[in-house]
CSV table of C-alpha atoms in Angstrom, one decimal:
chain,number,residue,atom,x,y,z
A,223,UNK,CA,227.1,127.1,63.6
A,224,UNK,CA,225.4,126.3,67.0
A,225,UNK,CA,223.2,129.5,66.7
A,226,UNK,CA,223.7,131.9,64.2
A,227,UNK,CA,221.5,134.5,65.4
A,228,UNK,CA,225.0,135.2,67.5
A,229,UNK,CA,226.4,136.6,63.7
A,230,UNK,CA,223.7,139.7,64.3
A,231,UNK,CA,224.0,140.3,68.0
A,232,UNK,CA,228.0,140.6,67.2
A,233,UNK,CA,227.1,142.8,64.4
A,234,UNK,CA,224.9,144.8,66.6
A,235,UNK,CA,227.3,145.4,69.1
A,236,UNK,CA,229.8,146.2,66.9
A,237,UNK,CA,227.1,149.1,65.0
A,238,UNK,CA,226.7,150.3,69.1
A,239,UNK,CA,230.7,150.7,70.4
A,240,UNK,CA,232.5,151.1,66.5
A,241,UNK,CA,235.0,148.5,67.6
A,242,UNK,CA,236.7,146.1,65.1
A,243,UNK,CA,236.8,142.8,64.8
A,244,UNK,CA,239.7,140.1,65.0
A,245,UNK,CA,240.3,138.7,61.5
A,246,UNK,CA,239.5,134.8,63.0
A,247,UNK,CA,235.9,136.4,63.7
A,248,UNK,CA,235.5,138.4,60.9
A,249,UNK,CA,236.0,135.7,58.4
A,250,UNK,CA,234.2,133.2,60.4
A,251,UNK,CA,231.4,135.6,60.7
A,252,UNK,CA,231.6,136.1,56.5
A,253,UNK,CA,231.8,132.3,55.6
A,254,UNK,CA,229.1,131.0,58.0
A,255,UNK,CA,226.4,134.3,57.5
A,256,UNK,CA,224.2,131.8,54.7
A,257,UNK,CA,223.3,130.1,57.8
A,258,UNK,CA,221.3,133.5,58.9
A,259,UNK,CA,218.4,131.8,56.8
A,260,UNK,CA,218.0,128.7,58.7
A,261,UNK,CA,216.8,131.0,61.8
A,262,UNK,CA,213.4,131.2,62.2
A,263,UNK,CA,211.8,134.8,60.7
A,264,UNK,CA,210.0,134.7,64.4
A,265,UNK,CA,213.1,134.9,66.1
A,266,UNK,CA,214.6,137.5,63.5
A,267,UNK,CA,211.4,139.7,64.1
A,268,UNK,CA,212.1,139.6,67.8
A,269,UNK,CA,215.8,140.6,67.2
A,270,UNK,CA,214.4,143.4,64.7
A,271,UNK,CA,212.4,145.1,67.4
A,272,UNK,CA,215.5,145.1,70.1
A,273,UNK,CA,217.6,147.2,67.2
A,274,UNK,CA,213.7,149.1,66.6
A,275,UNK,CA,214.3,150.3,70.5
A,276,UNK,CA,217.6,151.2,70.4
A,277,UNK,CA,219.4,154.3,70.9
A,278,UNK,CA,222.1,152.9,68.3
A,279,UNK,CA,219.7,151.5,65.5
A,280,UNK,CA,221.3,153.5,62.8
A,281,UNK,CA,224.2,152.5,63.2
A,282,UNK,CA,223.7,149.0,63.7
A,283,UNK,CA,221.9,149.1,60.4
A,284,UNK,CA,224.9,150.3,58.4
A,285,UNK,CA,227.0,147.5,59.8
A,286,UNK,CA,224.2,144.6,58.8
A,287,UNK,CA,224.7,146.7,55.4
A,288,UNK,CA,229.1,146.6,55.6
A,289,UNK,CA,229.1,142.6,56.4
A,290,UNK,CA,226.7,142.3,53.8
A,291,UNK,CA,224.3,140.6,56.4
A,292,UNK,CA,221.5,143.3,55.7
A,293,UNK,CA,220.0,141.6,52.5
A,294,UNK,CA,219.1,138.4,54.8
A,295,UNK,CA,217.7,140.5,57.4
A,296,UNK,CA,215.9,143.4,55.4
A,297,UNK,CA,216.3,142.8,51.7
A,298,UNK,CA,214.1,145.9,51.1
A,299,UNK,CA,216.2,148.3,52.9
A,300,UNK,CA,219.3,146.6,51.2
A,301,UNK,CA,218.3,147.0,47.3
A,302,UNK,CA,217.6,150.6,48.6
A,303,UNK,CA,220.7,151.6,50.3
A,304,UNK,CA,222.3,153.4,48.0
A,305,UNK,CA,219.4,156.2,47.7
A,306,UNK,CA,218.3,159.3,48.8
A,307,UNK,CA,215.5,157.8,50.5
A,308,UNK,CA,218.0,155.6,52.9
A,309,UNK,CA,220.6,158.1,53.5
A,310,UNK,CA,217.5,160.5,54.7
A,311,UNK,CA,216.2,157.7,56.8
A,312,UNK,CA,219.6,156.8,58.8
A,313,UNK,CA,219.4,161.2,59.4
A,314,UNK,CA,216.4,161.2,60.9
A,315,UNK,CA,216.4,158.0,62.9
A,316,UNK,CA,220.4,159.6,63.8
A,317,UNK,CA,218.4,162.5,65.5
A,318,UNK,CA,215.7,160.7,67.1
A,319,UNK,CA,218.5,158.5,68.7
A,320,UNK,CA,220.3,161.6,69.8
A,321,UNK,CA,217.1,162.9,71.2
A,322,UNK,CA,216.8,160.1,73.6
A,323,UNK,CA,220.1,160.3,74.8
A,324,UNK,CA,220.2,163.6,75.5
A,325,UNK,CA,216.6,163.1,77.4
A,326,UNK,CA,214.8,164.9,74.9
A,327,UNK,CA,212.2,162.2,74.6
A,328,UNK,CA,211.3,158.7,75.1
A,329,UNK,CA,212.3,155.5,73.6
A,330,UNK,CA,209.3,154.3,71.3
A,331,UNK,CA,209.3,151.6,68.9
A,332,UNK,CA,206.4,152.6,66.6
A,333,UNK,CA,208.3,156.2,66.5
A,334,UNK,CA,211.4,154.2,65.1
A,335,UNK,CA,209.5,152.2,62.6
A,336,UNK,CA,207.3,155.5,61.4
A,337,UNK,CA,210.8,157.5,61.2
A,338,UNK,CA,212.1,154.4,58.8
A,339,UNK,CA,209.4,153.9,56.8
A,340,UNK,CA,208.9,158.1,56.0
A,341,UNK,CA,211.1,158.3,53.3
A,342,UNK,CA,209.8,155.3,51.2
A,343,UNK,CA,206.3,156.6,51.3
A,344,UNK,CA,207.3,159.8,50.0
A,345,UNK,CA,208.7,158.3,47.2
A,346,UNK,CA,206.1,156.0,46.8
A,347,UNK,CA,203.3,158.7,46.3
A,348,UNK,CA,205.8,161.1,44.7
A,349,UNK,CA,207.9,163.5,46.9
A,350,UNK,CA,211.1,164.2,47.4
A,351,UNK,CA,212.9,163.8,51.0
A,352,UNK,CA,211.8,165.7,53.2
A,353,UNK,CA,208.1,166.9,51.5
A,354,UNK,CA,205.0,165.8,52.3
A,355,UNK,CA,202.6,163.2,50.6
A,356,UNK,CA,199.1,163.9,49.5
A,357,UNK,CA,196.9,162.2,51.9
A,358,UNK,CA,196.8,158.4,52.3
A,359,UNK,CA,194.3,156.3,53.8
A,360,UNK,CA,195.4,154.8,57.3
A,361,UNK,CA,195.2,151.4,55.9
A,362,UNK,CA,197.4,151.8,53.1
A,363,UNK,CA,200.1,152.9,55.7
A,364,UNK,CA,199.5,150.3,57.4
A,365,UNK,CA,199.7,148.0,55.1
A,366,UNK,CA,203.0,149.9,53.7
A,367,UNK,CA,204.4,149.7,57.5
A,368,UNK,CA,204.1,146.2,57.3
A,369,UNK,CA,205.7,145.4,54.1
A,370,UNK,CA,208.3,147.4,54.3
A,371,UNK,CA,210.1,144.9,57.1
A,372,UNK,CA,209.0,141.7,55.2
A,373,UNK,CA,209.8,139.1,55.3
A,374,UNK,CA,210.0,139.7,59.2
A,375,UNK,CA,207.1,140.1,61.3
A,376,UNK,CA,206.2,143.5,62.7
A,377,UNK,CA,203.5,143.6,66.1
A,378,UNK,CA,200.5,144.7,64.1
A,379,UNK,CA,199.5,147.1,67.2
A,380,UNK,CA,203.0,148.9,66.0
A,381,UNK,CA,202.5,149.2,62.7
A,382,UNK,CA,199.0,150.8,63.5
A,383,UNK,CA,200.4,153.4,65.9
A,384,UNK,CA,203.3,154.4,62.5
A,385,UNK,CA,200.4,154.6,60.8
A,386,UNK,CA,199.0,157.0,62.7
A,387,UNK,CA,202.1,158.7,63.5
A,388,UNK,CA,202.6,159.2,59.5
A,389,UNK,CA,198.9,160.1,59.1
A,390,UNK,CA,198.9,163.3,61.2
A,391,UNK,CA,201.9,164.6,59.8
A,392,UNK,CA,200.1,166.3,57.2
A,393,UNK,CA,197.9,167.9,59.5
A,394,UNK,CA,201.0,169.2,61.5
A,395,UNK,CA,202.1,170.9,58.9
A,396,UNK,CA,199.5,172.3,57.2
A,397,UNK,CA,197.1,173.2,60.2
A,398,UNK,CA,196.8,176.1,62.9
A,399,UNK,CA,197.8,174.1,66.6
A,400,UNK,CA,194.1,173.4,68.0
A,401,UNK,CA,193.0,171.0,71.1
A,402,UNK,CA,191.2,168.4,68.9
A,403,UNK,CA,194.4,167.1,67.0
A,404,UNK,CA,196.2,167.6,70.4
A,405,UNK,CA,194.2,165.3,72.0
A,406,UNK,CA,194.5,162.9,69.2
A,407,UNK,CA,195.9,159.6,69.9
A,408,UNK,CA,199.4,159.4,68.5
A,409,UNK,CA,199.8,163.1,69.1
A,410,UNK,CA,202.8,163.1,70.9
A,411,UNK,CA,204.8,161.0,68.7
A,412,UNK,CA,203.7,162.5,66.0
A,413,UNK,CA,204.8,165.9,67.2
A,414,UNK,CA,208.4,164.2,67.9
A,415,UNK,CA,208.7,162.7,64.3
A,416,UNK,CA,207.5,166.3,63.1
A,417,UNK,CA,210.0,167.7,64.8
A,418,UNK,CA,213.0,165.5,64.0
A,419,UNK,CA,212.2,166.1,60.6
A,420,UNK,CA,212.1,169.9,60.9
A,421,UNK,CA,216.1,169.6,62.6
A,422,UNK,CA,216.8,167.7,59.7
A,423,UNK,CA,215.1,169.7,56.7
A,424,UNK,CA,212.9,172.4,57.6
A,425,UNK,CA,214.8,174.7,59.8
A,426,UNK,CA,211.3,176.0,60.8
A,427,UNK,CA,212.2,177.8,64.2
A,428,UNK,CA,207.9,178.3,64.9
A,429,UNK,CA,206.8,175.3,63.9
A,430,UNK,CA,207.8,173.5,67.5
A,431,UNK,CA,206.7,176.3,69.3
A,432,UNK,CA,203.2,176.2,67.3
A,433,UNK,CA,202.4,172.6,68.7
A,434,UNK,CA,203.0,172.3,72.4
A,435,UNK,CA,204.5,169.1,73.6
């Protein structure tokens, strides 16, 4: 009651180390959650980009989701869970997060947010998991990126560097490797979200070896 945002930093911690909680907590934690939405959405969007750069965000999502705490934090995500859409997301950001724990690459928080936005844009313009989209102005992503998290704020300089990161995907796949998009800025992220998605769905043993890191 003095500060709920306590209810998701427990629920965060309990995502990150899989403990359990005592039954005191847990039914504390249930009964008191409604008073999630007298937090500020400020202080919310802060706490969202702390899960956004963890190696654990998966995780932490699906318990928001199993204490029911998810449709105050990201009602979007929550009328979605039970899709194809949301079960491809939590694979891909499970990779990414294995990636940076393994050293494989760096934490990045507009890598996070592209990787969890992918598979709602392919179904919003028509593909299934794990295809491409037909080409979408950066703007629209943008705007997309944006919405996606509402009502919570998202840095606008982050949801322009997804936006790019989504926008050259297309080109990754479809194009011969050539300095011009490898100097593009975003490249390297981009070429990181590629190649999550190729270890989750495309099996493509060239296609990381065609674009150089």
């Amino acid at each position: 009651e003095e500060d709920p945002v306590r209810m998701l930093r427990a629920l965060k911690l309990l995502g990150q180390f899989s403990f359990m909680f005592e039954e005191a907590t847990e039914a504390a934690l249930v009964k008191k959650m409604p008073l999630i939405e007298h937090t500020s959405n400020s202080r919310l969007s802060l706490e969202l980009e702390k899960i956004m750069t963890s190696s654990y965000s998966g995780r932490i999502l699906r318990a928001f989701h199993q204490y029911g705490f998810l449709r105050y934090f990201m009602p979007k995500l929550e009328t979605k869970w039970q899709t194809p859409e949301t079960q491809y997301m939590l694979a891909l950001l499970a990779r990414k997060n294995e990636r940076v724990i393994n050293g494989d690459y760096r934490i990045s928080i507009s890598l996070t947010l592209a990787a969890m936005v992918l598979p709602f844009i392919e179904e919003e313009f028509g593909t299934k998991p794990g295809e491409l989209w037909k080409k979408v102005n950066l703007h629209v992503l943008e705007d997309f990126c944006a919405d996606f998290f509402k009502p919570l704020a998202v840095m606008r300089r982050v949801t322009e560097a997804a936006a790019r990161i989504l926008a050259l995907q297309i080109m990754l796949r479809s194009d011969k490797a050539d300095e011009a998009l490898i100097n593009e800025h975003g490249y390297a992220h981009a070429r990181e979200l590629m190649v999550i998605q190729n270890k989750v769905c495309w099996h493509d043993s060239s296609l990381e070896e065609q674009w150089p890191r």
